[in-house]
Amino acid sequence: MTNILRHYLFWPVAALVALLVANTIARPSFLAISIRDGHLFGAPIDILRTTAPLLLVALGMTLVIATRGIDLSVGAVVAVSGAVALSHIASSPNPESPVTVLTAIGLALALCLVLGVWNGFLVSVLGIQPIIATLILMTAGRGVAMLITGGMITTINSAPFKVLGSGFWLGLPVAAIIAFGVFAVVAFVVRRTALGMLLEATGINPAASRLSGVRSKTLTWTVYTASGLFAGLAGLLISADTMAADANNAGVFIELDAILAVVIGGTALSGGKFNLSGTLVGALVIATLERTVTVLGISPLVTPLFMALVVIAVTLLQSPRMRERLTAATRRPVATTPPEPQPAARPDSTEVKA
C-alpha cells in the first residue's frame, strides 16, 4: 500500500477516477458509449477529442521543462498555425481540394517549426532565460497572426480540413488518433533510446552533461523546435474543429493548461526527470474537469475557482511532505518482543581460589 501511495501516477489517476465518478453520479449515462453514424459516440469520446490539442502542447512542454526550460509561446504558435492554414484555404479557388488542404497544413507546420527554431536559438545559442525568450514570441506571435488574418476572424468551408477536428476514422476521432499517435511515437523514442536519459542529464546539470560529452545546446534547441511543431499541430486541430481562425482567442491560456498537465503528471519544473505517462493523465484530468463543470451545472462565474481548487488539491497531494505523511500514516507498527533474560554467568572452574 505504501508503494502505491508513493507512485507518481497514483494521485493523478485517483483525481481522474474521482471526476468520472462525480460525473456518473450526476448523470448515470455519462460513461455510456454508443454507435451513431458509424462511429463511437458519448462523453468519453468527446473527452478524448478535446484532450488532443492539449496533449500535443503538453507533450512539447514536458520535453522543454525536462531541460530546465519553459515555453510560454505555445498559445501564440497555436494562433499562428490556424491563421496560416485558414488564410491559405480561404484564398484558394478550390477550398475542397485535398491538395489545397495539404499545402495549407504544410505551410502552417513549417512556419511553426521555424518559430520553434527561433525559441531554441534564443535559449541555447544566445543564452537568454527561457521565460524571457518565449515571452517575446508570446507577445509578438498573436500580432503576427493578426497580420496574417488582417485583424478579422477567418472562416472557411472545407470538408477535408474539417476532418482533422471533427472527423472519425475506424469509429474514433481523428484528432485523438493524431494526438495519441504522436504521443506514442515520442514516448517510444525517448524511453527506448538514449534520448530520454540525455534530456534528463541536461536538465539535472547542464554544465556537467556538457563536460561529459552531451550536446546539451543541441538537445535544448531540439526540444524547443519540437514544442513549436506540436503546438502548430494543435493549432490545426483547434481551427479545424471551429472552422475559424481567431488570432485573439485561439489557444488562449493553453500554455497554462499545458504546464498544469505536466505538473499534475509529476514532472518537476526544476527540470531533470520527466514523466510522459503522467502528462497524458494530467491532460485527461484537465479535459475531464472542463467537462465536469458542464455536467454539474456549475456557474461560469465560479468555473475558474472550481478548477483551481481541484488542481490545488491534486498538487498538494503530490507534494513530497504530504506523501511522507501519508506514507507514515499507512505504515503499521512492528510488534517487538522483550528480550529473553540471560542466565547468570558461572565462575570458571579453572580460576584459582584465593
CSV table of C-alpha atoms in Angstrom, one decimal, residues 39 53 71 82-83 98 105 108 116 125 167 186 197 201 237 257 259 269 289 322:
chain,number,residue,atom,x,y,z
A,39,HIS,CA,-18.6,5.9,-35.2
A,53,PRO,CA,-4.8,19.6,-28.7
A,71,ASP,CA,7.7,27.7,-23.4
A,82,GLY,CA,-4.6,28.3,-37.5
A,83,ALA,CA,-4.2,31.7,-39.2
A,98,PRO,CA,-7.2,17.9,-50.7
A,105,ILE,CA,-1.2,22.2,-43.4
A,108,ALA,CA,1.4,26.1,-41.1
A,116,GLY,CA,10.3,26.7,-32.5
A,125,VAL,CA,22.8,30.0,-28.5
A,167,GLY,CA,-13.8,13.7,-38.3
A,186,VAL,CA,7.6,10.4,-28.8
A,197,MET,CA,18.4,9.9,-20.5
A,201,ALA,CA,21.0,14.7,-17.8
A,237,LEU,CA,-6.8,20.6,-34.7
A,257,ASP,CA,-3.2,24.3,-19.1
A,259,ILE,CA,2.1,23.5,-17.6
A,269,LEU,CA,9.5,22.4,-13.1
A,289,LEU,CA,-12.5,18.7,-15.4
A,322,MET,CA,2.2,15.2,2.0
